[in-house]
Coordinates of C-alpha atoms in Angstrom, one line a residue:
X353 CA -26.3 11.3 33.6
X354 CA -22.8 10.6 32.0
X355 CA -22.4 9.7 28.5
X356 CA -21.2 6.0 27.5
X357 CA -17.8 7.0 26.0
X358 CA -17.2 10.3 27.2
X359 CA -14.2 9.6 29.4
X360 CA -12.4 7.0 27.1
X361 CA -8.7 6.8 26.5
X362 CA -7.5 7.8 23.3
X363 CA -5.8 5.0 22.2
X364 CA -9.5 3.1 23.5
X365 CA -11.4 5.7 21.9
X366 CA -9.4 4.6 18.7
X367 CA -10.3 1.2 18.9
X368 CA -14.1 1.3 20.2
X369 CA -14.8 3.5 17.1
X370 CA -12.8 1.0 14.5
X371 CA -14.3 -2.0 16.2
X372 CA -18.1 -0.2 15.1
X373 CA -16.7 0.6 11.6
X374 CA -17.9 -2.4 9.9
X375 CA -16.2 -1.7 6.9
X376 CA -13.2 -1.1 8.5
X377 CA -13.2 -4.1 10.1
X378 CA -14.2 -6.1 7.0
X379 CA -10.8 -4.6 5.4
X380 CA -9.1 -5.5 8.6
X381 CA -10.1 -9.2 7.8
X382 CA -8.8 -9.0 4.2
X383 CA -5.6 -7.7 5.2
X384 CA -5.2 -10.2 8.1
X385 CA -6.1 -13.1 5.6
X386 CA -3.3 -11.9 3.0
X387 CA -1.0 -12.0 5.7
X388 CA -1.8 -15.7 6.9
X389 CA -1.5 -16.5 2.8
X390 CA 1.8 -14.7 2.4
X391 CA 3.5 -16.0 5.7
X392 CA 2.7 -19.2 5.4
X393 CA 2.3 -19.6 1.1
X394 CA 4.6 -22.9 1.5
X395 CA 2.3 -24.8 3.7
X396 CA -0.9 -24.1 2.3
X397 CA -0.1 -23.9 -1.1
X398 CA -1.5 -27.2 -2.2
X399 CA 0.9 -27.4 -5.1
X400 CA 4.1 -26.4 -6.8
X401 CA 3.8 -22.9 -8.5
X402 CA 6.0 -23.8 -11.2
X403 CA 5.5 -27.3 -12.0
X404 CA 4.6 -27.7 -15.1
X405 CA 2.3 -30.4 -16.2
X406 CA 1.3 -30.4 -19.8
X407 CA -1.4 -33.4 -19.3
X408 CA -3.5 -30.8 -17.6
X409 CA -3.4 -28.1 -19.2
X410 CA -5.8 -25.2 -19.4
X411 CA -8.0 -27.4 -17.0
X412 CA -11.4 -26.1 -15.7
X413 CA -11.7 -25.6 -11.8
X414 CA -12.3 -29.0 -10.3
X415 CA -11.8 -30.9 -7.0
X416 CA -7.9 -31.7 -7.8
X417 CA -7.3 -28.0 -9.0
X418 CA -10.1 -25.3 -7.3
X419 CA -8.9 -22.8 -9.6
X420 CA -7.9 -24.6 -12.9
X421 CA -5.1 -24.7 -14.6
X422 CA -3.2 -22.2 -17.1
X423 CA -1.8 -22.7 -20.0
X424 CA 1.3 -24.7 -18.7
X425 CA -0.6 -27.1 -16.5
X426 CA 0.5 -25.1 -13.6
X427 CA -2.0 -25.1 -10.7
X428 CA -3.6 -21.3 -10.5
X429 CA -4.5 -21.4 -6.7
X430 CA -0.9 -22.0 -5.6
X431 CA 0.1 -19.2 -8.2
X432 CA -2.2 -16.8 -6.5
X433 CA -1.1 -17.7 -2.9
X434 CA 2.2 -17.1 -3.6
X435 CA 1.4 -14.0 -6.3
X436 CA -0.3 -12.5 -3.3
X437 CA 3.8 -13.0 -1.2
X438 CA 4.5 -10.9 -4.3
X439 CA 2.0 -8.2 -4.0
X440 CA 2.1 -7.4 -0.2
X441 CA 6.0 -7.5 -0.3
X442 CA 5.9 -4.8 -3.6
X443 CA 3.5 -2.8 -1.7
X444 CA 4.8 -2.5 1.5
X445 CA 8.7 -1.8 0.5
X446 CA 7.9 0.3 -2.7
X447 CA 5.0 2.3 0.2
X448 CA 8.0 2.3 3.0
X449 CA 10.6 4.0 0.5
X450 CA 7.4 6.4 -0.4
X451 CA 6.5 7.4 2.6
X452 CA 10.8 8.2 3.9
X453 CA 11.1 10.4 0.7
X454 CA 8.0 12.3 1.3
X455 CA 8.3 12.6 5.1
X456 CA 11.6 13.6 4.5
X457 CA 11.1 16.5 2.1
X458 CA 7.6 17.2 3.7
X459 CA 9.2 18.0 7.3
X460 CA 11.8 20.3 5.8
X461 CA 9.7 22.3 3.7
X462 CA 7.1 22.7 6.6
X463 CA 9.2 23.4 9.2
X464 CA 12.1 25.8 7.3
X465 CA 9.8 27.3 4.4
X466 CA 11.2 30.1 2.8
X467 CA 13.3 29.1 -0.3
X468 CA 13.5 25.6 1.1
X469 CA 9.7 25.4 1.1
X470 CA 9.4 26.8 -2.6
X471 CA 12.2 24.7 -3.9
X472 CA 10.8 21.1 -2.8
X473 CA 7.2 22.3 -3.8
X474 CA 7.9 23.4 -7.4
X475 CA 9.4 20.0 -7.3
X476 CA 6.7 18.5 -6.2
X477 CA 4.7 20.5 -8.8
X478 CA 6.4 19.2 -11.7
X479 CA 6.5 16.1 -10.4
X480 CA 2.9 16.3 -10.7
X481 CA 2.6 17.5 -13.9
X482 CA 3.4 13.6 -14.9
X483 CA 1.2 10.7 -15.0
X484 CA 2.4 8.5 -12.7
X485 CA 1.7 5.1 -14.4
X486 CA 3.3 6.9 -17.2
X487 CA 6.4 8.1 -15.5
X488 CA 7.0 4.6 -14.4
X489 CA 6.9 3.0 -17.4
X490 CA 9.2 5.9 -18.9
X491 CA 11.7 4.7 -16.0
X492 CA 10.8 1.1 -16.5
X493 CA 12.0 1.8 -20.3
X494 CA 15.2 2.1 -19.3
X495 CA 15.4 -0.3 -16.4
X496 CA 15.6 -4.6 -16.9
X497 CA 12.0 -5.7 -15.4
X498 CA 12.5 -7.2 -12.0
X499 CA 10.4 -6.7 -8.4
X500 CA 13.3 -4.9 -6.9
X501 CA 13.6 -2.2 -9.6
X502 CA 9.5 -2.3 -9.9
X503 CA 9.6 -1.0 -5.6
X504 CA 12.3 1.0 -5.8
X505 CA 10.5 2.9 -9.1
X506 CA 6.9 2.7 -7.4
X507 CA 8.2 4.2 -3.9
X508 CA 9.8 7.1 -6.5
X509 CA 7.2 8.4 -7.8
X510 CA 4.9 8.3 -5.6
X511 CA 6.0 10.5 -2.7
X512 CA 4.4 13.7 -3.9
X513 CA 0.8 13.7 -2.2
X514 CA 2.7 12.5 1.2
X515 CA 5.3 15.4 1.0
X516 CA 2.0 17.8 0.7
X517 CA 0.4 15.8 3.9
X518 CA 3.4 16.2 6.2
X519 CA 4.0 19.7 5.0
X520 CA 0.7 20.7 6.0
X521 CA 0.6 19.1 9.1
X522 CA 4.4 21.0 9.9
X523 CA 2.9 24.3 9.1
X524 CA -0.1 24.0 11.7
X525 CA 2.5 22.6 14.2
X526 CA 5.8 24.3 14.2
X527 CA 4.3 27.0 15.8
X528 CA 2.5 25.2 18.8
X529 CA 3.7 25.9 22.6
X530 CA 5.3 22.6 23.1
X531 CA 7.5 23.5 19.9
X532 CA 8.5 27.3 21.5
X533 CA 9.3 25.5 24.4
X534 CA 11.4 23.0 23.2
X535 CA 12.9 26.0 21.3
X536 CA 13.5 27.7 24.8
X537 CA 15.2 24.9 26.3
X538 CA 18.0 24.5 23.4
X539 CA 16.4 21.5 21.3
X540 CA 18.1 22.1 17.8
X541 CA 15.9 21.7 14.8
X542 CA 16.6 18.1 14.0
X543 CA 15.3 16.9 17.7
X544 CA 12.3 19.1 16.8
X545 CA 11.5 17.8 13.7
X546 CA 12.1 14.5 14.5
X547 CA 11.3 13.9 18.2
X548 CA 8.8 16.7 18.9
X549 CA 6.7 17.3 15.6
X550 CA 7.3 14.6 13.5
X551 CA 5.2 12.2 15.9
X552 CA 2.4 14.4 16.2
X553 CA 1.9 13.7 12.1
X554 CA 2.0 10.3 12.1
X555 CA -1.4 9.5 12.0
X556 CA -2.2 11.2 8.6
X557 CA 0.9 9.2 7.3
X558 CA -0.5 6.1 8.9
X559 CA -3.7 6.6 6.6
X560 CA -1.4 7.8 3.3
X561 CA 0.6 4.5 4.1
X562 CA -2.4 2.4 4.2
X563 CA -4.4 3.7 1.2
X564 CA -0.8 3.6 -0.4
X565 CA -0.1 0.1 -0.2
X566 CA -3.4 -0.8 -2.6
X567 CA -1.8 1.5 -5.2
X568 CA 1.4 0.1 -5.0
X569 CA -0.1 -3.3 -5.3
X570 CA -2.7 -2.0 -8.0
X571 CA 0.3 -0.4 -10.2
X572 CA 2.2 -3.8 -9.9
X573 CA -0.6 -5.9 -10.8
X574 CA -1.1 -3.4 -13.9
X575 CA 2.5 -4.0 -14.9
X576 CA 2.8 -7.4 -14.5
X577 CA 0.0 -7.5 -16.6
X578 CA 1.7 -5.3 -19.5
X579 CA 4.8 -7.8 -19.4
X580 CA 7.1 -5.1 -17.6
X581 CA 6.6 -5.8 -13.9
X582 CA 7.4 -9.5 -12.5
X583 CA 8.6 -11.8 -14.6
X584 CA 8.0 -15.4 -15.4
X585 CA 8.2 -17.5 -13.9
X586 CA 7.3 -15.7 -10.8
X587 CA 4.1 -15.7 -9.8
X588 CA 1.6 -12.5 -9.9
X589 CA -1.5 -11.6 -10.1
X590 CA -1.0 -9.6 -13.3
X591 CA 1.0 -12.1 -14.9
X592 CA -1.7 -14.8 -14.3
X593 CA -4.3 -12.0 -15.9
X594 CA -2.4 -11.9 -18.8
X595 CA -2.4 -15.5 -19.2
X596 CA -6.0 -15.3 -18.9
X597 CA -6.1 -12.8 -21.7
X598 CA -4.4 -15.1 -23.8
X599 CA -6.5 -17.7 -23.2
X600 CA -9.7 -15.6 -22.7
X601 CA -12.6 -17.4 -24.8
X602 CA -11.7 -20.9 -23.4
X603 CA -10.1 -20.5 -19.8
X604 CA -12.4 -17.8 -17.8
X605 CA -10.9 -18.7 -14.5
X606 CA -7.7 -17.5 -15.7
X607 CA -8.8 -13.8 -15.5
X608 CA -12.1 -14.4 -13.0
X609 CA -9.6 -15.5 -10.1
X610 CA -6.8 -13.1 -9.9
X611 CA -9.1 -10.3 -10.9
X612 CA -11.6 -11.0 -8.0
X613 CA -8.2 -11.1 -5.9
X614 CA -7.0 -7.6 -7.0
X615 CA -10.2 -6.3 -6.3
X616 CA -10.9 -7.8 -3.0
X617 CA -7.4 -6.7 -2.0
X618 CA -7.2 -3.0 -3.2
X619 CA -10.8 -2.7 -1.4
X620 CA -9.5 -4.1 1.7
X621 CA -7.0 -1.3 2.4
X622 CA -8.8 1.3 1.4
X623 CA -11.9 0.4 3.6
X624 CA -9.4 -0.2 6.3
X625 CA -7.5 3.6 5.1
X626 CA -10.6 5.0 5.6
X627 CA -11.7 3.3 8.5
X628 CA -8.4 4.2 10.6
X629 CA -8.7 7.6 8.7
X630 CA -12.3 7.9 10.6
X631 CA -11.1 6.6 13.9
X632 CA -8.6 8.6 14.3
X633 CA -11.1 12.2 13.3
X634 CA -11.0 14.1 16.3
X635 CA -14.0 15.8 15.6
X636 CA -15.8 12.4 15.6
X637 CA -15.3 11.7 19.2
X638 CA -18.0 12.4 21.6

């Protein structure tokens, strides 16, 4: 009797095991729902973020104002809609220039090694030898705050684990038949890299992306917080927390509310990481 399953597609197999992965899918639904926030903030956003209305400040949550109010009247649910416009656009373009920089450096090494390999991996070495949240705020130190200098500094530092990830995956598939044959035919080593090998790794970069975007959005939120990451009066997550620790014995919801949103968030792409991560294990299919 035949197996349910056994003669799937890939690309079905894929989906029939993420669909199954509760968690997975629960992450799914968390990203899909910051998405809908982000794209369509002005619209649902039941208030100005920056209007200021010092009659109502510091206000408890109530029917008018489901999240309260901070300490300039300004409503906290149409801060976090937008904050979360903030977040997915600092962790998706600080991620993208993350994940170029460590493809980049993790093909050549791979695929050359040699000096090439040792050179970019003592790099990566002492990149490593630095905190990262540290290293960015070195950087920072020297940089004016802003969310275009806080990607571009996030996607800089943390390329490292992804140039190990695509290196590894080079050195198991460089020397495969299909790559000896395109070698045979005349392919130089760019169209190998990039048209024959290259493809075949980006699953695992997939998942690095995915889990990648929470720490992006983590590290921002952690900035912002500091007073070094997004400034007023933009909205962000971490800014609104530090409002709340301002305010903390007589305004809870200021730190409640964007916490809880942090947490839902960063929990949301990694369950969804390791969801696609799992889906995509070949030695999980039937």
């Amino acid at each position: 009797m035949r197996r349910r399953g056994m003669n799937r597609p890939m690309k079905t197999d894929f989906w029939y095991r993420f669909s199954k992965n509760r968690l997975a899918v629960a992450g799914s639904a968390v990203v899909v729902l910051l998405f809908v926030l982000s794209i369509f903030a002005p619209w649902i956003s039941p208030c100005d973020p920056a209007a200021i209305d010092l009659k109502n400040i510091l206000q408890p949550p109530s029917a008018k104002h489901w999240f309260g109010t901070d300490q300039l009247g300004r409503d906290v649910l149409s801060r976090m809609i937008w904050g979360a416009q903030i977040s997915l656009k600092v962790g998706f373009v600080s991620t993208g220039i993350a994940i170029f920089i460590g493809t980049i450096l993790g093909a050549l090494a791979g695929y050359y090694g040699r000096w090439v390999d040792a050179v970019i991996m003592r790099f990566v070495d002492i990149m490593l030898c630095f905190p990262a949240f540290f290293l960015i705020l070195a950087v920072i130190a020297f940089l004016e705050p802003s969310i275009w200098n806080i990607m571009i500094i996030i996607g800089a530092t943390g390329w490292m684990g992804i140039t190990r990830l695509v290196r590894a995956d080079f050195i198991s598939l460089k020397e495969r038949d299909f790559v000896q044959a395109a070698r045979v035919i005349g392919a130089g080593d760019a169209r190998i890299i990039f048209i024959h090998v290259l493809p075949n790794c980006m699953a695992s970069v997939l998942v690095a992306a995915t889990l990648g975007v929470a720490g992006a959005i983590l590290t921002e939120s952690a900035l912002s917080f500091l007073g070094i990451g997004v400034q007023p009066p933009t909205p962000s997550w971490g800014n609104i927390l530090t409002a709340g620790k301002d305010n903390i014995d007589i305004a809870w919801w200021l730190s409640l509310y964007p916490g809880l949103a942090i947490l839902v968030t960063v929990l949301g792409y990694n369950m969804l990481g390791e969801g696609i991560r799992d889906s995509l294990d070949p030695r999980l299919r039937s």
